[in-house]
Amino acid sequence: MFRHERRPCSYFGHGKESRHQVPERFRLMHDHLHQHHRSQFLRHYRYFRYFRPVALVFNLLILYLLFSWGGFKGIGIFFAALIIMKEVLQFFFLVRLEKRIFKPMESIRQGLDEVARGNYSVKAAYDKPNDLSFLIASFNEMTEKLSESEKMQAEYEENRKALIANISHDLKTPLTAIHGYIETLLEVPAASGENRDKYLKIIYKNIIYVNRLIDDLVLFSKLDMQKLEFHYEAVSIRPFMNDLMEEYRFDCEEKNIGFHYRVELDEDVWLNVDGKRVHQAFRNIISNAVQHGPETGLSIEVRLCRQGDFVCIDIKDNGPGIPEDKLPFIFDRFYRIETERPKSFAGTGLGLAIARELLESQGGKLTVSSIINEGACFSIMLPILRDSGGEASETYPDY
């Protein structure tokens, strides 16, 4: 009794394979199968191309034999007419078949070859609608989505590297300062009380900054993964904004910052928002204005109005403004206009990115316009709640 032993092909290899050899094995197997299917297709296509001249020669031979029969001229002419008609019809049929079936299939096959090589920008061309046009359209749509997915993956990888680099830099700077001042205090235990207090204050500020950066990173990661919970409720915009602006007016007065708030609403409207998250977005925008504004003479103006189905809240400052070439990047994470962090306010570089994500997650928008030396204006657009009627009650979110 003989036992049949299957010997693996050369591309499967022998024995145990390392983790790096497995992809190479499958690549070789794919290339082998690809060459096999390609040769099969080309063989059928070649048979189809050679069939026409062979059939034509065969039919001419039949015609010759029919006409060579002396007593059957009429029958020969009749069969000759049938064969000629059949040849003409067959010729047009085969030409149509080649144009509408085989050539589109060859175009798709070549496109699949390019996709297998990693070229997702390839398109299968077709001049006019044919029997396989829907398949070609689906193939082109597939390659377009694959190309977009590849670009998104590359962009995601680039953002991931930039994020890691920015986090490393932003954490290293304050931690280095903390380490240096603590080391100084340990080496000079008899330092004067004034210097000790100064060092401790610097350490404390850097710890506060690190905590704020970590909090912003956690919040932004939840927003990015769409795992941040929103507690929506019907909010009356007038009392909501009045309470919010009263809080900022008090804070600005303590810092000698001018603060002005005006309402240009004909009637009160309702919003379906998470008041806590909206307040968080406001805080980030105003903190950004304070961070980049002048040390003296800073003024912030807030205007509440309505634009169609949206409530518009403009937050304008009289700071140095944002250069036009930097406006498209102002909402990018860790983007800073200055190369160095302002000494008076430790910004994390995530405030505006978080503000935009918080508002867009609630169906809102955040845009910015600016004029150099005249300040910047951030515009918040929030959708108005329709048909709220008298069922909704005024809500004052707990910040």
Short mmCIF file of C-alpha atoms in Angstrom, two decimals:
data_model
loop_
_atom_site.label_atom_id
_atom_site.label_comp_id
_atom_site.label_asym_id
_atom_site.label_seq_id
_atom_site.Cartn_x
_atom_site.Cartn_y
_atom_site.Cartn_z
CA MET A 1 0.00 0.00 0.00
CA PHE A 2 1.43 3.25 -1.06
CA ARG A 3 0.82 6.49 0.73
CA HIS A 4 0.70 9.59 -1.39
CA GLU A 5 2.83 12.35 0.07
CA ARG A 6 2.19 15.86 -1.13
CA ARG A 7 5.36 17.80 -1.55
CA PRO A 8 4.97 21.52 -0.92
CA CYS A 9 5.85 23.93 -3.66
CA SER A 10 9.09 25.79 -3.35
CA TYR A 11 7.40 29.00 -2.28
CA PHE A 12 5.94 27.37 0.87
CA GLY A 13 9.36 26.63 2.29
CA HIS A 14 10.24 23.87 4.73
CA GLY A 15 10.31 23.62 8.49
CA LYS A 16 9.49 26.43 10.84
CA GLU A 17 9.30 29.94 9.50
CA SER A 18 10.10 33.15 11.24
CA ARG A 19 7.58 35.95 11.60
CA HIS A 20 9.31 37.87 8.81
CA GLN A 21 9.29 34.92 6.38
CA VAL A 22 5.51 34.44 6.44
CA PRO A 23 4.61 37.58 4.41
CA GLU A 24 7.26 36.64 1.85
CA ARG A 25 5.76 33.16 1.53
CA PHE A 26 2.29 34.52 0.88
CA ARG A 27 3.69 37.04 -1.58
CA LEU A 28 5.34 34.24 -3.56
CA MET A 29 2.16 32.17 -3.42
CA HIS A 30 0.14 35.15 -4.64
CA ASP A 31 2.57 35.73 -7.50
CA HIS A 32 2.37 32.05 -8.47
CA LEU A 33 -1.45 32.02 -8.49
CA HIS A 34 -1.52 35.36 -10.25
CA GLN A 35 0.74 34.08 -13.04
CA HIS A 36 -1.38 30.93 -13.32
CA HIS A 37 -4.68 32.84 -13.71
CA ARG A 38 -3.09 35.32 -16.07
CA SER A 39 -1.77 32.53 -18.32
CA GLN A 40 -5.22 30.89 -18.30
CA PHE A 41 -6.89 34.13 -19.37
CA LEU A 42 -4.33 34.81 -22.09
CA ARG A 43 -4.68 31.27 -23.40
CA HIS A 44 -8.47 31.58 -23.75
CA TYR A 45 -8.09 35.02 -25.28
CA ARG A 46 -5.53 33.65 -27.75
CA TYR A 47 -7.84 30.75 -28.70
CA PHE A 48 -10.60 33.26 -29.33
CA ARG A 49 -8.38 35.38 -31.58
CA TYR A 50 -7.15 32.36 -33.59
CA PHE A 51 -10.62 30.86 -33.95
CA ARG A 52 -11.76 33.38 -36.58
CA PRO A 53 -9.11 32.72 -39.27
CA VAL A 54 -9.31 28.94 -38.69
CA ALA A 55 -13.10 28.99 -39.05
CA LEU A 56 -12.80 31.14 -42.19
CA VAL A 57 -10.37 28.69 -43.82
CA PHE A 58 -12.61 25.78 -42.89
CA ASN A 59 -15.68 27.46 -44.45
CA LEU A 60 -13.76 28.31 -47.63
CA LEU A 61 -12.79 24.64 -47.90
CA ILE A 62 -16.45 23.64 -47.65
CA LEU A 63 -17.38 26.17 -50.35
CA TYR A 64 -14.69 24.80 -52.63
CA LEU A 65 -15.97 21.25 -52.19
CA LEU A 66 -19.57 22.31 -52.85
CA PHE A 67 -18.70 24.15 -56.06
CA SER A 68 -16.53 21.27 -57.19
CA TRP A 69 -19.64 19.08 -57.38
CA GLY A 70 -20.69 19.51 -60.98
CA GLY A 71 -24.29 18.36 -60.65
CA PHE A 72 -25.15 20.37 -57.59
CA LYS A 73 -24.51 23.97 -58.63
CA GLY A 74 -27.82 25.28 -57.24
CA ILE A 75 -27.38 23.53 -53.91
CA GLY A 76 -23.78 24.72 -53.77
CA ILE A 77 -24.79 28.35 -54.34
CA PHE A 78 -27.49 28.07 -51.66
CA PHE A 79 -25.10 26.66 -49.09
CA ALA A 80 -22.45 29.15 -50.12
CA ALA A 81 -24.87 32.02 -49.46
CA LEU A 82 -25.72 30.56 -46.04
CA ILE A 83 -22.07 30.14 -45.12
CA ILE A 84 -21.19 33.66 -46.28
CA MET A 85 -24.09 35.10 -44.29
CA LYS A 86 -23.04 33.06 -41.28
CA GLU A 87 -19.45 34.30 -41.61
CA VAL A 88 -20.55 37.92 -41.84
CA LEU A 89 -22.82 37.60 -38.80
CA GLN A 90 -20.18 35.69 -36.90
CA PHE A 91 -17.57 38.29 -37.75
CA PHE A 92 -19.68 41.16 -36.40
CA PHE A 93 -20.66 39.08 -33.37
CA LEU A 94 -17.05 38.25 -32.53
CA VAL A 95 -15.93 41.85 -33.07
CA ARG A 96 -18.70 43.02 -30.76
CA LEU A 97 -17.85 40.31 -28.23
CA GLU A 98 -14.19 41.29 -28.24
CA LYS A 99 -14.96 44.99 -27.90
CA ARG A 100 -17.65 44.66 -25.23
CA ILE A 101 -16.40 41.68 -23.22
CA PHE A 102 -12.79 40.69 -23.74
CA LYS A 103 -11.21 44.13 -23.95
CA PRO A 104 -13.02 45.44 -20.82
CA MET A 105 -12.04 42.23 -19.02
CA GLU A 106 -8.44 42.75 -20.08
CA SER A 107 -8.63 46.33 -18.81
CA ILE A 108 -9.96 45.11 -15.45
CA ARG A 109 -7.29 42.40 -15.29
CA GLN A 110 -4.53 44.94 -15.89
CA GLY A 111 -6.06 47.17 -13.24
CA LEU A 112 -6.11 44.30 -10.74
CA ASP A 113 -2.45 43.67 -11.51
CA GLU A 114 -1.69 47.28 -10.60
CA VAL A 115 -3.76 47.04 -7.40
CA ALA A 116 -1.86 43.88 -6.44
CA ARG A 117 1.37 45.86 -6.83
CA GLY A 118 0.05 48.56 -4.50
CA ASN A 119 -0.94 51.12 -7.12
CA TYR A 120 -4.42 52.19 -5.99
CA SER A 121 -4.68 55.19 -8.33
CA VAL A 122 -5.21 53.01 -11.41
CA LYS A 123 -8.45 53.34 -13.39
CA ALA A 124 -9.99 50.88 -15.85
CA ALA A 125 -10.88 52.92 -18.93
CA TYR A 126 -13.89 52.36 -21.17
CA ASP A 127 -14.91 54.61 -24.04
CA LYS A 128 -18.63 53.93 -24.06
CA PRO A 129 -21.19 51.93 -22.09
CA ASN A 130 -20.87 48.19 -22.54
CA ASP A 131 -21.98 44.97 -20.92
CA LEU A 132 -19.28 45.26 -18.27
CA SER A 133 -19.54 49.00 -17.66
CA PHE A 134 -21.14 48.47 -14.23
CA LEU A 135 -18.26 46.17 -13.27
CA ILE A 136 -15.67 48.69 -14.48
CA ALA A 137 -17.46 51.48 -12.60
CA SER A 138 -17.42 49.35 -9.42
CA PHE A 139 -13.73 48.59 -9.94
CA ASN A 140 -12.89 52.28 -10.36
CA GLU A 141 -14.92 53.13 -7.27
CA MET A 142 -13.06 50.43 -5.34
CA THR A 143 -9.64 51.74 -6.39
CA GLU A 144 -10.69 55.29 -5.53
CA LYS A 145 -11.72 54.22 -2.03
CA LEU A 146 -8.52 52.22 -1.63
CA SER A 147 -6.52 55.27 -2.69
CA GLU A 148 -8.39 57.47 -0.22
CA SER A 149 -7.88 54.89 2.50
CA GLU A 150 -4.16 54.76 1.75
CA LYS A 151 -3.92 58.56 1.92
CA MET A 152 -5.85 58.62 5.20
CA GLN A 153 -3.59 55.92 6.60
CA ALA A 154 -0.48 57.87 5.59
CA GLU A 155 -1.93 61.06 7.05
CA TYR A 156 -2.88 59.26 10.25
CA GLU A 157 0.62 57.84 10.56
CA GLU A 158 2.14 61.28 9.97
CA ASN A 159 -0.17 62.83 12.57
CA ARG A 160 0.67 60.07 15.02
CA LYS A 161 4.40 60.73 14.65
CA ALA A 162 3.88 64.48 14.98
CA LEU A 163 1.67 63.94 18.04
CA ILE A 164 4.28 61.79 19.76
CA ALA A 165 7.01 64.32 18.95
CA ASN A 166 4.92 67.23 20.25
CA ILE A 167 3.90 65.41 23.42
CA SER A 168 7.51 64.44 24.10
CA HIS A 169 8.66 68.03 23.64
CA ASP A 170 5.83 69.57 25.66
CA LEU A 171 6.34 67.16 28.54
CA LYS A 172 10.12 67.28 28.53
CA THR A 173 10.32 71.07 28.90
CA PRO A 174 8.40 71.43 32.20
CA LEU A 175 9.77 68.16 33.61
CA THR A 176 13.31 69.36 32.94
CA ALA A 177 12.55 72.60 34.79
CA ILE A 178 11.00 70.71 37.71
CA HIS A 179 14.00 68.39 37.87
CA GLY A 180 16.47 71.29 37.78
CA TYR A 181 14.84 73.33 40.55
CA ILE A 182 14.30 70.31 42.82
CA GLU A 183 17.94 69.35 42.30
CA THR A 184 18.97 72.88 43.26
CA LEU A 185 16.87 72.75 46.43
CA LEU A 186 18.39 69.40 47.39
CA GLU A 187 21.95 70.54 46.75
CA VAL A 188 21.51 73.86 48.58
CA PRO A 189 19.24 73.03 51.51
CA ALA A 190 20.20 76.23 53.28
CA ALA A 191 18.91 78.45 50.48
CA SER A 192 17.18 81.63 51.53
CA GLY A 193 13.45 81.56 52.07
CA GLU A 194 12.90 83.98 49.18
CA ASN A 195 14.72 81.78 46.67
CA ARG A 196 13.07 78.66 48.02
CA ASP A 197 9.62 80.16 47.55
CA LYS A 198 10.55 81.30 44.05
CA TYR A 199 11.72 77.82 43.06
CA LEU A 200 8.65 76.17 44.57
CA LYS A 201 6.35 78.53 42.66
CA ILE A 202 8.10 77.69 39.38
CA ILE A 203 7.82 73.97 40.16
CA TYR A 204 4.15 74.40 41.01
CA LYS A 205 3.42 76.25 37.74
CA ASN A 206 5.14 73.56 35.70
CA ILE A 207 3.21 70.82 37.50
CA ILE A 208 -0.03 72.69 36.78
CA TYR A 209 0.96 72.90 33.12
CA VAL A 210 1.74 69.17 32.92
CA ASN A 211 -1.61 68.34 34.53
CA ARG A 212 -3.42 70.64 32.08
CA LEU A 213 -1.59 69.09 29.14
CA ILE A 214 -2.48 65.56 30.27
CA ASP A 215 -6.13 66.56 30.79
CA ASP A 216 -6.26 68.11 27.32
CA LEU A 217 -4.64 65.03 25.78
CA VAL A 218 -7.16 62.72 27.45
CA LEU A 219 -10.06 64.92 26.33
CA PHE A 220 -8.77 65.24 22.77
CA SER A 221 -8.16 61.49 22.48
CA LYS A 222 -11.74 60.81 23.60
CA LEU A 223 -13.01 63.29 21.03
CA ASP A 224 -10.82 61.79 18.33
CA MET A 225 -12.11 58.28 19.10
CA GLN A 226 -15.68 59.58 19.51
CA LYS A 227 -15.85 58.18 23.03
CA LEU A 228 -16.61 61.42 24.86
CA GLU A 229 -20.10 61.44 26.33
CA PHE A 230 -22.36 64.42 25.68
CA HIS A 231 -25.34 65.18 27.90
CA TYR A 232 -27.70 67.13 25.67
CA GLU A 233 -30.43 69.32 27.07
CA ALA A 234 -32.66 72.14 25.92
CA VAL A 235 -30.93 75.40 26.79
CA SER A 236 -32.41 78.89 26.55
CA ILE A 237 -29.64 80.91 24.97
CA ARG A 238 -30.26 84.26 26.70
CA PRO A 239 -30.01 83.14 30.35
CA PHE A 240 -27.27 80.67 29.42
CA MET A 241 -25.13 83.39 27.84
CA ASN A 242 -25.94 85.91 30.58
CA ASP A 243 -24.59 83.57 33.26
CA LEU A 244 -21.57 82.67 31.15
CA MET A 245 -20.69 86.27 30.32
CA GLU A 246 -21.10 87.39 33.93
CA GLU A 247 -18.47 84.85 34.94
CA TYR A 248 -16.02 86.03 32.26
CA ARG A 249 -16.69 89.68 33.01
CA PHE A 250 -15.66 89.10 36.62
CA ASP A 251 -12.50 87.18 35.60
CA CYS A 252 -11.48 89.85 33.09
CA GLU A 253 -11.94 92.67 35.59
CA GLU A 254 -9.53 90.93 37.96
CA LYS A 255 -6.93 90.79 35.16
CA ASN A 256 -7.55 94.38 33.97
CA ILE A 257 -8.95 93.13 30.67
CA GLY A 258 -11.77 95.03 29.00
CA PHE A 259 -14.85 92.87 28.43
CA HIS A 260 -17.98 93.83 26.47
CA TYR A 261 -21.04 91.71 25.73
CA ARG A 262 -23.96 92.71 23.56
CA VAL A 263 -27.08 90.87 22.46
CA GLU A 264 -28.58 91.33 18.99
CA LEU A 265 -31.36 88.76 19.25
CA ASP A 266 -34.95 89.81 18.58
CA GLU A 267 -36.29 86.88 20.57
CA ASP A 268 -34.93 84.15 22.75
CA VAL A 269 -34.17 80.79 21.11
CA TRP A 270 -33.42 77.30 22.36
CA LEU A 271 -30.45 75.06 21.72
CA ASN A 272 -30.02 71.33 22.20
CA VAL A 273 -26.44 71.24 23.48
CA ASP A 274 -24.23 70.05 26.29
CA GLY A 275 -23.82 73.26 28.26
CA LYS A 276 -20.69 72.05 30.03
CA ARG A 277 -18.91 71.32 26.73
CA VAL A 278 -19.98 74.63 25.18
CA HIS A 279 -18.61 76.42 28.25
CA GLN A 280 -15.37 74.48 27.81
CA ALA A 281 -15.07 75.65 24.20
CA PHE A 282 -15.68 79.26 25.29
CA ARG A 283 -13.01 79.00 27.94
CA ASN A 284 -10.45 77.70 25.44
CA ILE A 285 -11.18 80.48 22.93
CA ILE A 286 -11.03 83.28 25.51
CA SER A 287 -7.91 81.78 27.09
CA ASN A 288 -6.31 81.83 23.65
CA ALA A 289 -7.17 85.54 23.30
CA VAL A 290 -5.65 86.28 26.71
CA GLN A 291 -2.57 84.21 25.93
CA HIS A 292 -1.75 86.00 22.66
CA GLY A 293 -3.12 89.44 23.53
CA PRO A 294 -1.12 92.44 24.73
CA GLU A 295 -0.11 92.57 28.38
CA THR A 296 -1.94 95.87 28.80
CA GLY A 297 -4.97 97.26 27.01
CA LEU A 298 -6.44 93.91 25.98
CA SER A 299 -10.14 94.06 25.18
CA ILE A 300 -12.53 91.20 24.41
CA GLU A 301 -15.93 91.73 22.80
CA VAL A 302 -18.65 89.07 22.57
CA ARG A 303 -21.68 89.46 20.31
CA LEU A 304 -24.76 87.21 20.28
CA CYS A 305 -26.96 87.20 17.17
CA ARG A 306 -28.94 84.91 14.90
CA GLN A 307 -28.07 83.82 11.36
CA GLY A 308 -30.82 81.72 9.81
CA ASP A 309 -31.19 78.46 11.70
CA PHE A 310 -28.07 79.09 13.77
CA VAL A 311 -27.13 81.16 16.78
CA CYS A 312 -23.90 83.04 16.08
CA ILE A 313 -21.53 84.04 18.88
CA ASP A 314 -18.60 86.23 17.84
CA ILE A 315 -15.61 86.52 20.17
CA LYS A 316 -13.34 89.37 19.06
CA ASP A 317 -10.13 90.66 20.61
CA ASN A 318 -7.77 93.56 19.85
CA GLY A 319 -4.62 91.47 19.87
CA PRO A 320 -1.88 91.31 17.22
CA GLY A 321 -4.02 89.18 14.90
CA ILE A 322 -3.21 85.98 13.05
CA PRO A 323 -1.17 86.01 9.81
CA GLU A 324 -3.24 84.99 6.81
CA ASP A 325 -0.92 82.11 5.91
CA LYS A 326 -1.38 80.62 9.39
CA LEU A 327 -5.19 80.78 9.52
CA PRO A 328 -5.74 77.36 7.85
CA PHE A 329 -3.67 75.67 10.58
CA ILE A 330 -4.93 77.54 13.62
CA PHE A 331 -7.18 74.64 14.69
CA ASP A 332 -4.51 71.96 14.25
CA ARG A 333 -3.41 70.26 17.43
CA PHE A 334 -0.15 71.53 18.94
CA TYR A 335 -0.03 74.35 16.40
CA ARG A 336 1.43 77.58 17.73
CA ILE A 337 1.99 80.83 15.89
CA GLU A 338 5.02 81.64 18.01
CA THR A 339 7.92 79.25 18.01
CA GLU A 340 8.31 79.70 21.77
CA ARG A 341 5.67 79.26 24.41
CA PRO A 342 4.53 82.54 25.98
CA LYS A 343 5.99 83.00 29.43
CA SER A 344 2.89 84.59 30.92
CA PHE A 345 0.50 81.78 30.01
CA ALA A 346 1.36 78.14 29.51
CA GLY A 347 -0.78 77.08 26.58
CA THR A 348 -0.88 73.41 25.66
CA GLY A 349 -1.46 73.94 21.93
CA LEU A 350 -4.66 71.88 22.09
CA GLY A 351 -7.18 74.50 23.22
CA LEU A 352 -8.53 75.59 19.83
CA ALA A 353 -8.43 72.06 18.42
CA ILE A 354 -10.51 70.85 21.38
CA ALA A 355 -12.91 73.80 21.06
CA ARG A 356 -13.60 73.01 17.42
CA GLU A 357 -14.09 69.29 18.10
CA LEU A 358 -16.45 70.02 21.01
CA LEU A 359 -18.61 72.33 18.90
CA GLU A 360 -18.62 70.21 15.74
CA SER A 361 -19.60 67.15 17.77
CA GLN A 362 -22.77 69.05 18.73
CA GLY A 363 -23.59 70.06 15.16
CA GLY A 364 -21.92 73.46 15.45
CA LYS A 365 -19.10 75.23 13.65
CA LEU A 366 -16.07 77.27 14.65
CA THR A 367 -14.41 79.66 12.21
CA VAL A 368 -11.87 82.45 12.51
CA SER A 369 -11.07 85.66 10.69
CA SER A 370 -8.28 88.08 11.45
CA ILE A 371 -6.63 91.33 10.45
CA ILE A 372 -3.02 91.92 11.43
CA ASN A 373 -2.65 94.47 14.26
CA GLU A 374 -6.44 94.64 14.65
CA GLY A 375 -7.16 91.33 16.33
CA ALA A 376 -8.93 88.07 15.58
CA CYS A 377 -12.60 87.10 15.60
CA PHE A 378 -13.74 83.55 16.40
CA SER A 379 -17.31 82.78 15.33
CA ILE A 380 -19.32 79.99 16.98
CA MET A 381 -22.38 78.68 15.12
CA LEU A 382 -24.83 76.48 17.03
CA PRO A 383 -28.03 75.02 15.51
CA ILE A 384 -31.32 76.29 16.91
CA LEU A 385 -33.64 73.72 18.46
CA ARG A 386 -36.88 73.58 16.49
CA ASP A 387 -40.35 72.85 17.89
CA SER A 388 -39.18 73.08 21.48
CA GLY A 389 -42.43 74.80 22.42
CA GLY A 390 -43.27 74.98 26.08
CA GLU A 391 -42.13 71.44 26.89
CA ALA A 392 -38.52 72.43 27.40
CA SER A 393 -37.54 74.16 30.58
CA GLU A 394 -34.75 76.63 31.12
CA THR A 395 -31.60 74.77 31.99
CA TYR A 396 -28.58 76.15 33.77
CA PRO A 397 -25.75 73.65 33.31
CA ASP A 398 -23.50 72.89 36.22
CA TYR A 399 -20.04 73.84 35.05
#
